[in-house]
Short mmCIF file of C-alpha atoms in Angstrom, two decimals:
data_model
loop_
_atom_site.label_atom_id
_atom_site.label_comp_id
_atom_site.label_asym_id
_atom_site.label_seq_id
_atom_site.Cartn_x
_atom_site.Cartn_y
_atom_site.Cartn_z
CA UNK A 105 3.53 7.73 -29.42
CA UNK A 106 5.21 5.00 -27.77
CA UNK A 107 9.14 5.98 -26.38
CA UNK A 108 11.60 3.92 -28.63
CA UNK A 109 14.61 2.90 -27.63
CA UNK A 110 16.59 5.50 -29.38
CA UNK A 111 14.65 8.59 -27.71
CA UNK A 112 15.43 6.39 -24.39
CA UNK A 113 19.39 5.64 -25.45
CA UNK A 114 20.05 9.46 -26.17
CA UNK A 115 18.26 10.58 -23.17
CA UNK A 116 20.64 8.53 -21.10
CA UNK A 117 23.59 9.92 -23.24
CA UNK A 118 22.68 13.18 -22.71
CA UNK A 119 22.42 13.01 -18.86
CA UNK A 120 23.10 11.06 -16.38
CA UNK A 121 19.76 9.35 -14.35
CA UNK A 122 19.42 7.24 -10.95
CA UNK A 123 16.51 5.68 -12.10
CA UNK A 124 14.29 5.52 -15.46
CA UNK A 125 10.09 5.23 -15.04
CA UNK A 126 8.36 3.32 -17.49
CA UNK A 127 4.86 3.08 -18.52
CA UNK A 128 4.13 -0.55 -20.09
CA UNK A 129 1.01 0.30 -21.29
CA UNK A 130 -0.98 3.31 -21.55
CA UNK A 131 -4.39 3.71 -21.76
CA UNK A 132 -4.98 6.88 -23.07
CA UNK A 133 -3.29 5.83 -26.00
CA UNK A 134 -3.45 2.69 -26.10
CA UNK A 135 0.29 2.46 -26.85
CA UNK A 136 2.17 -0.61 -25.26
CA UNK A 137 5.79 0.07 -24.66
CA UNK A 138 8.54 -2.30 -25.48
CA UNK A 139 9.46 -2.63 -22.03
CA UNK A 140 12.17 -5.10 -22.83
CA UNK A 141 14.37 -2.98 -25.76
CA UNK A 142 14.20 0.05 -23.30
CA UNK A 143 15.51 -2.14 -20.51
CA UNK A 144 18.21 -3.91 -22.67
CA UNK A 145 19.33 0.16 -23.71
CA UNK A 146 19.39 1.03 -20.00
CA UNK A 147 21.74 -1.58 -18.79
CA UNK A 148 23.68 -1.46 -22.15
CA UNK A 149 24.24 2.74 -21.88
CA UNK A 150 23.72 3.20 -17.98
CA UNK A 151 23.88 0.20 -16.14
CA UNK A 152 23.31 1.54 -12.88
CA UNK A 153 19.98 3.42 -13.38
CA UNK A 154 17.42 1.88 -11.96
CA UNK A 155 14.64 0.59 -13.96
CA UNK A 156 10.96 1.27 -12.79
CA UNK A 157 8.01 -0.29 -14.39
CA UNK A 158 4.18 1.21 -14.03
CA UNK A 159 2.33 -1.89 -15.17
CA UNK A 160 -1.07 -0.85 -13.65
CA UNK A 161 -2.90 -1.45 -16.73
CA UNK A 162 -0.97 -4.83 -17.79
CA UNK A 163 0.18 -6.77 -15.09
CA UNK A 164 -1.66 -9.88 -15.42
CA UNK A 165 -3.10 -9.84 -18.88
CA UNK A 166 0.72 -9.45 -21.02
CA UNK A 167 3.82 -11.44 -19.72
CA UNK A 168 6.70 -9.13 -18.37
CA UNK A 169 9.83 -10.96 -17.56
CA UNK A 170 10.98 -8.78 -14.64
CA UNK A 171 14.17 -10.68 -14.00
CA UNK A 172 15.22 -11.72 -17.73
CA UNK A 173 14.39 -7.65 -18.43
CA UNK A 174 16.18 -6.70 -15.33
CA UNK A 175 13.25 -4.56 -13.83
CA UNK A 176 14.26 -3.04 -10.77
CA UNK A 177 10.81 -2.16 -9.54
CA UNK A 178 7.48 -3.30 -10.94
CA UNK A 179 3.83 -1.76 -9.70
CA UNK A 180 0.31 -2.57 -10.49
CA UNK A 181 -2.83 -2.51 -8.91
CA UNK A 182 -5.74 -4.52 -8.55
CA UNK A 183 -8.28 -3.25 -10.71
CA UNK A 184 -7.02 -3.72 -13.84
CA UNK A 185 -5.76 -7.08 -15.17
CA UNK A 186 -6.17 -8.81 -11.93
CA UNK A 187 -10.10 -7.74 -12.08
CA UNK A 188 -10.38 -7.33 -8.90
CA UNK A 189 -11.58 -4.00 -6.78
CA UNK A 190 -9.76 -0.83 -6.54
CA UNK A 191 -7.52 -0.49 -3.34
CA UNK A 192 -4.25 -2.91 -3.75
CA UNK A 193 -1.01 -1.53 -4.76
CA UNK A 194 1.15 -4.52 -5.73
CA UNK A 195 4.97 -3.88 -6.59
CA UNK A 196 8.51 -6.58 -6.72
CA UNK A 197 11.62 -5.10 -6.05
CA UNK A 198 14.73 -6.26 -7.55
CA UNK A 199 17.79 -6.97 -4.77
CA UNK A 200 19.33 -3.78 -6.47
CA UNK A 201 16.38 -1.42 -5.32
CA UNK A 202 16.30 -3.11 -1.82
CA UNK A 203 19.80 -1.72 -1.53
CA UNK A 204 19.59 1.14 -3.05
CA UNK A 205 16.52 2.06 -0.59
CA UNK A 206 18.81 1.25 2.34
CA UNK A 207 20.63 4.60 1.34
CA UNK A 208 18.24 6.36 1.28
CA UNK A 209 17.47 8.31 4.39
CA UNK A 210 14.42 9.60 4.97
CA UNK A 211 12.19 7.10 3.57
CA UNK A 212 9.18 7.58 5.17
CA UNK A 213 7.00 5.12 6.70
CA UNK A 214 4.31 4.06 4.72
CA UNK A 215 6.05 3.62 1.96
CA UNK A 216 9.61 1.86 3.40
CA UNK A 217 10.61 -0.73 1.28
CA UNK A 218 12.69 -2.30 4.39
CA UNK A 219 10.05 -2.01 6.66
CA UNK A 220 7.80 -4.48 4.17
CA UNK A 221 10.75 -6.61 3.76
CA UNK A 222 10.94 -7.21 7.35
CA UNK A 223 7.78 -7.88 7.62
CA UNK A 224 7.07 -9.74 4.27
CA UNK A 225 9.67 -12.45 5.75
CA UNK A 226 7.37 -13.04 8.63
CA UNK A 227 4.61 -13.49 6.26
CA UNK A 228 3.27 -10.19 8.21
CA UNK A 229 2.36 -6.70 7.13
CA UNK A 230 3.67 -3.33 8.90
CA UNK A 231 -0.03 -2.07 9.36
CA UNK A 232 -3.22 -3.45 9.27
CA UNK A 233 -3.67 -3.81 4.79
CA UNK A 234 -7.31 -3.90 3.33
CA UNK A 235 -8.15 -7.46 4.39
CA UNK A 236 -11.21 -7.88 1.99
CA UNK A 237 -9.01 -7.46 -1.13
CA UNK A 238 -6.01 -9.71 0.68
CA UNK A 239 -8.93 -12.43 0.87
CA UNK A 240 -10.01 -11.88 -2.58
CA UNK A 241 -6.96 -11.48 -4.55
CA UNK A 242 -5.85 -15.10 -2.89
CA UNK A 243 -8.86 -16.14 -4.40
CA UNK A 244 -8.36 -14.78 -7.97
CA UNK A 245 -4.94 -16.01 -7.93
CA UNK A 246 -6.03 -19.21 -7.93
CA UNK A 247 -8.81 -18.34 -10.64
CA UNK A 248 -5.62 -16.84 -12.86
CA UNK A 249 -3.75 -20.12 -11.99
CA UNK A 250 -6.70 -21.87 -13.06
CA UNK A 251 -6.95 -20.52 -16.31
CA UNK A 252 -2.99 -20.33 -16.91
CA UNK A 253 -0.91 -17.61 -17.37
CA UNK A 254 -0.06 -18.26 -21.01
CA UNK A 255 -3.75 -18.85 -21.68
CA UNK A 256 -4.89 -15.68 -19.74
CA UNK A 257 -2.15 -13.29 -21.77
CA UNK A 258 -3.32 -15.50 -25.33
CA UNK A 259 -6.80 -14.18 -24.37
CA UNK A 260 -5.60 -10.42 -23.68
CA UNK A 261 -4.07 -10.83 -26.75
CA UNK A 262 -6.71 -12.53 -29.19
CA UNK A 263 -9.46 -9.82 -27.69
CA UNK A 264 -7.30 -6.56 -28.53
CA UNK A 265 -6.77 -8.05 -32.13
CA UNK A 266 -10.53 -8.84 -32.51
CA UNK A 267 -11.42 -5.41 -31.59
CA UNK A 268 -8.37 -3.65 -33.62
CA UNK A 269 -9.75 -6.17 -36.91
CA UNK A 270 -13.17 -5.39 -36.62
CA UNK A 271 -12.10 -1.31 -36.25
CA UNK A 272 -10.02 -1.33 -38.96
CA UNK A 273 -12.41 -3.80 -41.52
CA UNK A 274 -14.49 -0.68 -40.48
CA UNK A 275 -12.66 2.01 -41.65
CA UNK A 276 -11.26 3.22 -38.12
CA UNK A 277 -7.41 2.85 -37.70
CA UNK A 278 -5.67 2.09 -33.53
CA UNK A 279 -4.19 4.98 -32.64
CA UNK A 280 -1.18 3.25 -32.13
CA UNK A 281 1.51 2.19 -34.54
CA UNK A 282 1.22 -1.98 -35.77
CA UNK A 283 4.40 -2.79 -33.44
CA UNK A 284 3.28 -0.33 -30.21
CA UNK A 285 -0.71 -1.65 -29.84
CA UNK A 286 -1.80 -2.36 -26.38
CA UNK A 287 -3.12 -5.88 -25.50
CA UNK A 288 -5.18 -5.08 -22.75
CA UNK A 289 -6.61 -1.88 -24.48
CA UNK A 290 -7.71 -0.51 -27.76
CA UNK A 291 -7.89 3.26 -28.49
CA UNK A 292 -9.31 3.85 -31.88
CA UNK A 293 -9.23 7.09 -33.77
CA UNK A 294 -13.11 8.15 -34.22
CA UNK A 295 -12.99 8.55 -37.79
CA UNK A 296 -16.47 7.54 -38.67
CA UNK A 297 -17.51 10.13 -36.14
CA UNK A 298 -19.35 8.34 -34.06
CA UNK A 299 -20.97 9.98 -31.10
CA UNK A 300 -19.67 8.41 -28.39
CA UNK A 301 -22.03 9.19 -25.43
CA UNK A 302 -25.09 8.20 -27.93
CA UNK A 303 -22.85 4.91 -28.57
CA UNK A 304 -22.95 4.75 -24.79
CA UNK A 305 -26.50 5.06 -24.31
CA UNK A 306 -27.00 2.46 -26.63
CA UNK A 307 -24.34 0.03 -25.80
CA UNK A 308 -26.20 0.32 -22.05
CA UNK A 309 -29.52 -1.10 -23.60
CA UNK A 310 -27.23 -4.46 -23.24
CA UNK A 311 -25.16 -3.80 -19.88
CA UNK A 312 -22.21 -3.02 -21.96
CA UNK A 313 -20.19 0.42 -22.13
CA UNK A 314 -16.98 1.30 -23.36
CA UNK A 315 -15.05 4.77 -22.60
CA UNK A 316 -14.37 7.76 -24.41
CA UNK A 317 -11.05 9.17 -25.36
CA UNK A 318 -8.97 10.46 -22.63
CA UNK A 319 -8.42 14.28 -22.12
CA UNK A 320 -7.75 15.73 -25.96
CA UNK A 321 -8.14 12.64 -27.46
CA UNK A 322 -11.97 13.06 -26.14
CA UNK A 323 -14.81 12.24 -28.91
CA UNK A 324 -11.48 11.93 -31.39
CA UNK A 325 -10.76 8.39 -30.12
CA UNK A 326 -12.68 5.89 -28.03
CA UNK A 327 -11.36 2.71 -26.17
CA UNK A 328 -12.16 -0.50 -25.50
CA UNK A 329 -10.50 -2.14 -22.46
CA UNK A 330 -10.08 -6.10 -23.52
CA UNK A 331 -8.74 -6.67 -19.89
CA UNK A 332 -9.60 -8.90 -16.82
CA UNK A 333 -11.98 -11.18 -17.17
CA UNK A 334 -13.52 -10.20 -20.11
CA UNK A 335 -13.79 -12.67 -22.56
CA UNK A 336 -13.64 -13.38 -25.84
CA UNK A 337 -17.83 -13.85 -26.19
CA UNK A 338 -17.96 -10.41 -24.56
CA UNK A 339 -15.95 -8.98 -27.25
CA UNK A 340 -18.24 -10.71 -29.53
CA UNK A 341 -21.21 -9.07 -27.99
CA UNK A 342 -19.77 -5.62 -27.86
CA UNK A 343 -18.81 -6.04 -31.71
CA UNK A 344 -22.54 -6.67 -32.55
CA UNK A 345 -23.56 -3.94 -30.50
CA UNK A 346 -20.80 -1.73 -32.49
CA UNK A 347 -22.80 -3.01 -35.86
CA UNK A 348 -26.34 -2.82 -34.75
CA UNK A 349 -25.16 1.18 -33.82
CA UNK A 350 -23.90 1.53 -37.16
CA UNK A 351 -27.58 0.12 -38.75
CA UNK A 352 -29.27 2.74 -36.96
CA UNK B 741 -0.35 6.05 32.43
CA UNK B 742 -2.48 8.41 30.44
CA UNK B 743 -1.17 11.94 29.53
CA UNK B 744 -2.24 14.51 32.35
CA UNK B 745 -2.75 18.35 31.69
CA UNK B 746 0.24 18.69 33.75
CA UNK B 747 2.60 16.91 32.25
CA UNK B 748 1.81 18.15 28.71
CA UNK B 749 1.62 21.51 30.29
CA UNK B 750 5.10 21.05 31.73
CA UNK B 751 6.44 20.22 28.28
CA UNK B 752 5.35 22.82 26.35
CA UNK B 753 6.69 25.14 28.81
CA UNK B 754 10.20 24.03 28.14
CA UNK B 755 10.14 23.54 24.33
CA UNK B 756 7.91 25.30 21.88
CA UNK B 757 6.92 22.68 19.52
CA UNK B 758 5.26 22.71 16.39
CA UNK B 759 2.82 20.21 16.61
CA UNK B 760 1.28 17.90 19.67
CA UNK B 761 0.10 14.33 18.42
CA UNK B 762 -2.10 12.64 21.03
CA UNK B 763 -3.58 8.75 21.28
CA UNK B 764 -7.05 9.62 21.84
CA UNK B 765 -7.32 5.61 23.13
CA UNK B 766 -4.80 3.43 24.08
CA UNK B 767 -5.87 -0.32 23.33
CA UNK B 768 -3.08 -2.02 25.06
CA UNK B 769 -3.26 -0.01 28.39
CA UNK B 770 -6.92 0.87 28.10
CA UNK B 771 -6.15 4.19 28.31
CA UNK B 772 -8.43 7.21 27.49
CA UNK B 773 -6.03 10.04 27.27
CA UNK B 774 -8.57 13.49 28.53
CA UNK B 775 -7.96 15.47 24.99
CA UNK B 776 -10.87 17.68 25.90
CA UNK B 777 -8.06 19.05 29.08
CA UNK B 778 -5.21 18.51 27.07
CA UNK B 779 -5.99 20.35 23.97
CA UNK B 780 -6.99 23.06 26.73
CA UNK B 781 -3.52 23.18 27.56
CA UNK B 782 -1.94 23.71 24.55
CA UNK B 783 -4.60 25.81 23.57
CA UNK B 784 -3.75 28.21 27.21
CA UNK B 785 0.32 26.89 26.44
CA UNK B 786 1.42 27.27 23.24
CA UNK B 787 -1.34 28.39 21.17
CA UNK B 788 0.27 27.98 17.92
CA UNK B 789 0.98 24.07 18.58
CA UNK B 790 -0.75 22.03 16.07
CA UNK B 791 -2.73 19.21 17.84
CA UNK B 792 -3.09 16.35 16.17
CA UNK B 793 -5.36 13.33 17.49
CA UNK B 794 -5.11 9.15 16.96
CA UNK B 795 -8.65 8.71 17.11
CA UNK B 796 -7.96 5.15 15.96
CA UNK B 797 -9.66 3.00 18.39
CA UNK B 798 -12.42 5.57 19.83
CA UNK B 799 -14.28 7.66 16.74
CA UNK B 800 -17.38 6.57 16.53
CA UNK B 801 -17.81 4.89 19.89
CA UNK B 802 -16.77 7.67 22.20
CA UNK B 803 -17.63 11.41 21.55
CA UNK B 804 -15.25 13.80 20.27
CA UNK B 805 -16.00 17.48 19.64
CA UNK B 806 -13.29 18.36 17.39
CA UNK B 807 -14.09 22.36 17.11
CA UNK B 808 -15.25 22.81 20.45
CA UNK B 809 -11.31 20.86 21.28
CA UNK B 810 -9.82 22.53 18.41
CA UNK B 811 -8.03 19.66 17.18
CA UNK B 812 -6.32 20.65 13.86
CA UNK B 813 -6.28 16.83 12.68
CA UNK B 814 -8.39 13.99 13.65
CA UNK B 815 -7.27 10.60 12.61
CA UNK B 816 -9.14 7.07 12.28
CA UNK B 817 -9.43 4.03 10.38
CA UNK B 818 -12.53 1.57 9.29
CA UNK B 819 -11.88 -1.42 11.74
CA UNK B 820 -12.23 -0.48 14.95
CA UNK B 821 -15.72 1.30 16.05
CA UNK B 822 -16.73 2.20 12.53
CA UNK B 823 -17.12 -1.40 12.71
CA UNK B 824 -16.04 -2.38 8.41
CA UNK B 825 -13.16 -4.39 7.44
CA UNK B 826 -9.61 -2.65 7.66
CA UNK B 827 -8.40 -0.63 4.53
CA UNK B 828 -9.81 3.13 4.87
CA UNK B 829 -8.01 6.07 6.52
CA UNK B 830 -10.44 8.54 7.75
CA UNK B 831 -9.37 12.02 8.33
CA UNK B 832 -10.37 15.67 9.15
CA UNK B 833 -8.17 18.36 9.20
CA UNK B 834 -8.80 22.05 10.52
CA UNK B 835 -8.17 25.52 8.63
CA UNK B 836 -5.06 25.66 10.19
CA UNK B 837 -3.92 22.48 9.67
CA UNK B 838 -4.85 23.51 5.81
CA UNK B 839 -2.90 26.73 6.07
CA UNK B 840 -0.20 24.79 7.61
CA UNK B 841 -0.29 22.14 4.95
CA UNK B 842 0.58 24.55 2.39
CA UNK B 843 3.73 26.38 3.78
CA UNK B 844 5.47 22.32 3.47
CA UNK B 845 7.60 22.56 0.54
CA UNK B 846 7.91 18.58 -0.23
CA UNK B 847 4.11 16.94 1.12
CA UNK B 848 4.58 14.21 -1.29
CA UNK B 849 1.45 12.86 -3.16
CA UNK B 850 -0.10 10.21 -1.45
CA UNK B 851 -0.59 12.33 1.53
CA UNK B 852 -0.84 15.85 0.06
CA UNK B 853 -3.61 17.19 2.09
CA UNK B 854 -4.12 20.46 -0.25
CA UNK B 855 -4.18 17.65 -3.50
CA UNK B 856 -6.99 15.85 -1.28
CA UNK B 857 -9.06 18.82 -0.19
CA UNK B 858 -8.97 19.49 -4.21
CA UNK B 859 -10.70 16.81 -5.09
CA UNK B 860 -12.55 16.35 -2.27
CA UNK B 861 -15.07 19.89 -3.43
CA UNK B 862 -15.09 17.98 -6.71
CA UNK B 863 -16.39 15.03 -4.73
CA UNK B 864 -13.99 13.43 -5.97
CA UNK B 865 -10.25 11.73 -4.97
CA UNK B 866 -6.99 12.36 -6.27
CA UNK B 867 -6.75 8.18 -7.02
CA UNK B 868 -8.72 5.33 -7.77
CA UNK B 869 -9.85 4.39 -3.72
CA UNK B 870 -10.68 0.93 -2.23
CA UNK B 871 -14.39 1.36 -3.61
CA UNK B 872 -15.45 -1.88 -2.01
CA UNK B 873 -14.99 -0.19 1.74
CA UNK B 874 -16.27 2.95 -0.02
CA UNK B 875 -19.56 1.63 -0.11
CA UNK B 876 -19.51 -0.43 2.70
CA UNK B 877 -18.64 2.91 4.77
CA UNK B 878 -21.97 4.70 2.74
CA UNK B 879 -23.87 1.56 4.28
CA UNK B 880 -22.56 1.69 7.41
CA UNK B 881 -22.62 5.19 7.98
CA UNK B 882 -26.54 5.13 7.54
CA UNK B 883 -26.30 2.31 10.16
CA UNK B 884 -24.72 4.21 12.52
CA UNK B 885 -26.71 7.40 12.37
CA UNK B 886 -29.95 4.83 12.78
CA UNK B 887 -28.87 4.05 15.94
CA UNK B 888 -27.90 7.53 16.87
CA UNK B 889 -24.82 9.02 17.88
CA UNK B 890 -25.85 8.94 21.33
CA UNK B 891 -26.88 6.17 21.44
CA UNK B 892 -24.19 4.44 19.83
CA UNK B 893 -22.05 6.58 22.28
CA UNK B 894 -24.10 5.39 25.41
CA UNK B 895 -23.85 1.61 24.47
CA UNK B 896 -19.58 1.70 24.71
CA UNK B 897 -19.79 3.24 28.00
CA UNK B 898 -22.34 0.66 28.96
CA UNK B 899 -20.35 -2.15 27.81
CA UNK B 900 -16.98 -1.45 29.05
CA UNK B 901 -18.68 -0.09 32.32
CA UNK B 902 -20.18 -3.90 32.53
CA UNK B 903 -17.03 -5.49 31.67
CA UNK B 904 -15.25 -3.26 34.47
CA UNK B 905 -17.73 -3.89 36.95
CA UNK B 906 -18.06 -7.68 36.42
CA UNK B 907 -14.16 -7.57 36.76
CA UNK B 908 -13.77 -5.53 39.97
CA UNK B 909 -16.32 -7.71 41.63
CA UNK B 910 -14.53 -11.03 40.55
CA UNK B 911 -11.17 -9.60 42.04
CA UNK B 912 -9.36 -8.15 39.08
CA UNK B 913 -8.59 -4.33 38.50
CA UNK B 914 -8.77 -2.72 35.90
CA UNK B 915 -5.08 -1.25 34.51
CA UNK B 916 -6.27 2.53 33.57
CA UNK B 917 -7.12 4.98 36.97
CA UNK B 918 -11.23 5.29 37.44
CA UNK B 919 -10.84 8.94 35.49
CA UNK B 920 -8.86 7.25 32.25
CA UNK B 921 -10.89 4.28 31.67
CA UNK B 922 -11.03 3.55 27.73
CA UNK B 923 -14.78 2.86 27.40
CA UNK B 924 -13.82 1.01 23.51
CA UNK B 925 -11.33 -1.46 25.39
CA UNK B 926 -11.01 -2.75 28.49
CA UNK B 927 -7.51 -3.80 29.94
CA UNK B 928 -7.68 -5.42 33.32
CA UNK B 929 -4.76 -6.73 35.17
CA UNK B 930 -4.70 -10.66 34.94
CA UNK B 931 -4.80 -10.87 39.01
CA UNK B 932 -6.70 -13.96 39.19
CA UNK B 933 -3.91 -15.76 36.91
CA UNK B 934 -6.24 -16.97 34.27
CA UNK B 935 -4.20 -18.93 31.49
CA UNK B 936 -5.27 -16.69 28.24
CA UNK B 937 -4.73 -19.21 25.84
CA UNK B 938 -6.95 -21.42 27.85
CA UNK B 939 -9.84 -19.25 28.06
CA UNK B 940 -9.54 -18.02 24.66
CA UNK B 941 -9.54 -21.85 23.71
CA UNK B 942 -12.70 -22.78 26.13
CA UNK B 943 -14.40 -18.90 24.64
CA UNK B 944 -13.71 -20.09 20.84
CA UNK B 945 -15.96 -22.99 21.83
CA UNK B 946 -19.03 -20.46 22.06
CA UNK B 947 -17.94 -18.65 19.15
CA UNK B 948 -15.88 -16.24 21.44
CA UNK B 949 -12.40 -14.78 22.34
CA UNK B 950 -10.58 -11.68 23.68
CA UNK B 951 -7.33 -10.54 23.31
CA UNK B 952 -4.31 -11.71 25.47
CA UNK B 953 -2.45 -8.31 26.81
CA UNK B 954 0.03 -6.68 24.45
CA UNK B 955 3.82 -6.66 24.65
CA UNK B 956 5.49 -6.47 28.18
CA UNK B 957 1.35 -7.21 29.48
CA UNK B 958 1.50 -10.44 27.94
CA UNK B 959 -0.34 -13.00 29.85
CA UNK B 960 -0.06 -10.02 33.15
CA UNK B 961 -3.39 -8.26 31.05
CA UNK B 962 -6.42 -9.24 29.25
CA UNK B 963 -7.70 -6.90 27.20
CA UNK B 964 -11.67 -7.22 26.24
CA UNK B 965 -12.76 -4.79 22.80
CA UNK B 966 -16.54 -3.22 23.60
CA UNK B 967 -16.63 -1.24 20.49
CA UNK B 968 -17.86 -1.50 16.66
CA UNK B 969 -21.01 -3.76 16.65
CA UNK B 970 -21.13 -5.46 19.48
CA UNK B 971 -24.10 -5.25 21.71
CA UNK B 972 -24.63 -5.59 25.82
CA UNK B 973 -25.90 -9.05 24.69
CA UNK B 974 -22.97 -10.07 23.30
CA UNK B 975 -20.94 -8.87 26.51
CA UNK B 976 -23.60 -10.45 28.98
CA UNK B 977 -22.35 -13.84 27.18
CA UNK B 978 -18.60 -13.08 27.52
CA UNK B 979 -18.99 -12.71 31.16
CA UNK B 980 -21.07 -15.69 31.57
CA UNK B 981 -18.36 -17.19 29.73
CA UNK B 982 -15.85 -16.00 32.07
CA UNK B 983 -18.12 -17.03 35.01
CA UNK B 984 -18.53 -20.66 33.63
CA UNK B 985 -14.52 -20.89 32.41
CA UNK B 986 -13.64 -19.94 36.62
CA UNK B 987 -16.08 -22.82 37.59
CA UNK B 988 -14.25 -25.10 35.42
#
C-alpha cells in the first residue's frame, strides 16, 4: 500500500517530527510513492521537518524534482537505475540539511555531511572512495546523457506498462493500485499460480531471470525489474519467454 | 618517532584506558611501530585495554600474528599491499572485541559489528557490497597465497631493504631508526636536495614516480612505496632511475 498524503498529513498533526523518510519506490511491492503530494503536505502542515528521500530503486529511471519538491536529502545507489555495480552511495543535500547537520554534535566521521562539503568544494573526497565505480559512473553519466534524461525515464516508463499490459491481458493484476505502480518495477500478484522457480529455470534456458516475491509476498507475487539498461526488446524477449512458459 | 614499549607503558600507568589504537605502519614517516612489544605492554599494563591495530599500509606485506599479539581489532583496506583498487574495508575483530561490541548501547548500522558477524555465518552481508572488488579480492587472494605468505612477506623486506641500502650508500638516511624501518614504505630524508617534482617528471618518462614527502616533509622527504605488486625488478629500475636522474 502506498502512504497517501492523508495518512502522512495526520501523522504530522498528531506529532510533531524533525524529519520525515520516504521511500519513492519500493520493490517489494512495487508501489511508487507520490513523493511530490507528501512533500507539498509536509511543508504545508510542518514546514520545518525535514524531508528525506530513499530513491535507491528510482533515481535515474523516474524524474524527481528535488528542489521544486523541496527534498531535503535524496539517496540512491549505484546498482539500480544507474546500472552500474554495487558499492556507491549517492545522496544531495538541500542548504536546510547542511545546516541542520551543523547542530548536530556528534556526527561521526564517515558519515559527516560537513566533512564532504569541505571536501566536495575542492573537488576532493575525505578518504580514499571506491575508485573503479568513480571511473565508471563518470562513464555512465555520459551514457545517461547520451540517451537523455527524458528519454531514459520514457523508457522506465513504457517497459513497466508493457509488462503491467501483458500481466493483466493475462489475467494477473500489479499489486499496486492504477495511480501507485512503480516504473522501474513490476510486482504482480501470482494468480495463475505459476511456479516461480520452474519459471526461473526456464526463463534461464535464454539468460533471462526475473525474481520472486519478497518475504510474504513469496510465490504470491513475482517481479520484474524494468530498470537500468534494460530495454524495451528485452522486455519483449522476457514477454515471449512468459508465453512460451504458459504453452508448456 | 615510532611508539616505544616505554612510552605506551608510561601511559597506561597514569590513565586506565579503554582501548589502545595503534598505526601498525606509518607511510609518511616510514615508521613500523613494534606492535608485537607494544601489545606486550598493554597486555603486562592494563590487561583489559582493547588494542586496536591500523594495519592499513602493512597487511599483507609484513607479518602480523594477530592471536599470538592479541590484537582485539585488526584494520586494513584493498589498496595498499592487498594490491586491488581502493573501496573495501577489511577487518577482524577478537572475542573480546565481540563481547565488547555488544555492551555499546547506540553501534549504529553501518558499523554494527554484532549485525556483521550475523551475516557473516550466513556468508552473507548485512548490505548490498562493492561486488566488483568482491571478486577482484577472491582473485587476488588466490594470487597471493600462490606466491606464499612468506614469500610475499620476504619480497617487502627485500625491496625496502634495497631501496634503504641504495639510499645510505648515495648519502641519504633514511627518516625511521634501523629498529623501526617500515619495510612497505620507505621515507628517506631528502639530504642530497633532489627537486621532487623534477625527478618525478624525468621518472614519469620511464613509466615511473614516487611520492614527494607528506605535510611538514614536503620536499625535506621522499617517500618510495615497496608494497602490493611490485617486484625487486621493478625497484632495480627505480634506482637506476635515480642513478641516471643524479648524472643528469
Amino acid at each position: 500500500e502506498a502512504i497517501t498524503p492523508d495518512m502522512l498529513r495526520d501523522a504530522l498533526k498528531a506529532k510533531h517530527y524533525e524529519a520525515v523518510t520516504i521511500v519513492h519506490n519500493e520493490t517489494s511491492t512495487g508501489v511508487q510513492n507520490p513523493v511530490e503530494e507528501l512533500c507539498r503536505v509536509v511543508h504545508e502542515t510542518s514546514p520545518d521537518t525535514l524531508i528525506l528521500v530513499d530513491a535507491v530503486s528510482s533515481l535515474g529511471g523516474v524524474k524527481i524534482d528535488m528542489d521544486a519538491c523541496g527534498i531535503d536529502f535524496l539517496l540512491t545507489s549505484s546498482q539500480k537505475c544507474l546500472a552500474l555495480p554495487p558499492g556507491l552511495a549517492l545522496a544531495s543535500a538541500s542548504d536546510r540539511a547542511m545546516k541542520k547537520a551543523e547542530s548536530v554534535t556528534n556526527r561521526g566521521w564517515y558519515f559527516d555531511l560537513l566533512l564532504m562539503e569541505k571536501h566536495r568544494i575542492k573537488d576532493s573526497t575525505p578518504m580514499t572512495p571506491a575508485m573503479p565505480l568513480i571511473f565508471a559512473l563518470d562513464f555512465q553519466l555520459d551514457r545517461i546523457l547520451a540517451e537523455g534524461l527524458d528519454a531514459r525515464f520514457a523508457r522506465h516508463t513504457a517497459m513497466s506498462k508493457k509488462v503491467q499490459d501483458w500481466c493483466m491481458a493475462h489475467g494477473m493484476e500489479p499489486l499496486a493500485k492504477p495511480e501507485y505502480r512503480s516504473r522501474t518495477v513490476v510486482t504482480v500478484k501470482n494468480d495463475l499460480k505459476w511456479d516461480i522457480s520452474a519459471l526461473n529455470k526456464f526463463l534461464k534456458t535464454r539468460d533471462m531471470r526475473i525474481a520472486n516475491g519478497y518475504g510474504k509476498l513469496k510465490d504470491l507475487s513475482f517481479r520484474v525489474a524494468t530498470m537500468g539498461e534494460t530495454s524495451l526488446k528485452d522486455i519483449d524477449m522476457l514477454l515471449e519467454g512468459f508465453a512460451d512458459f504458459m504453452k508448456q
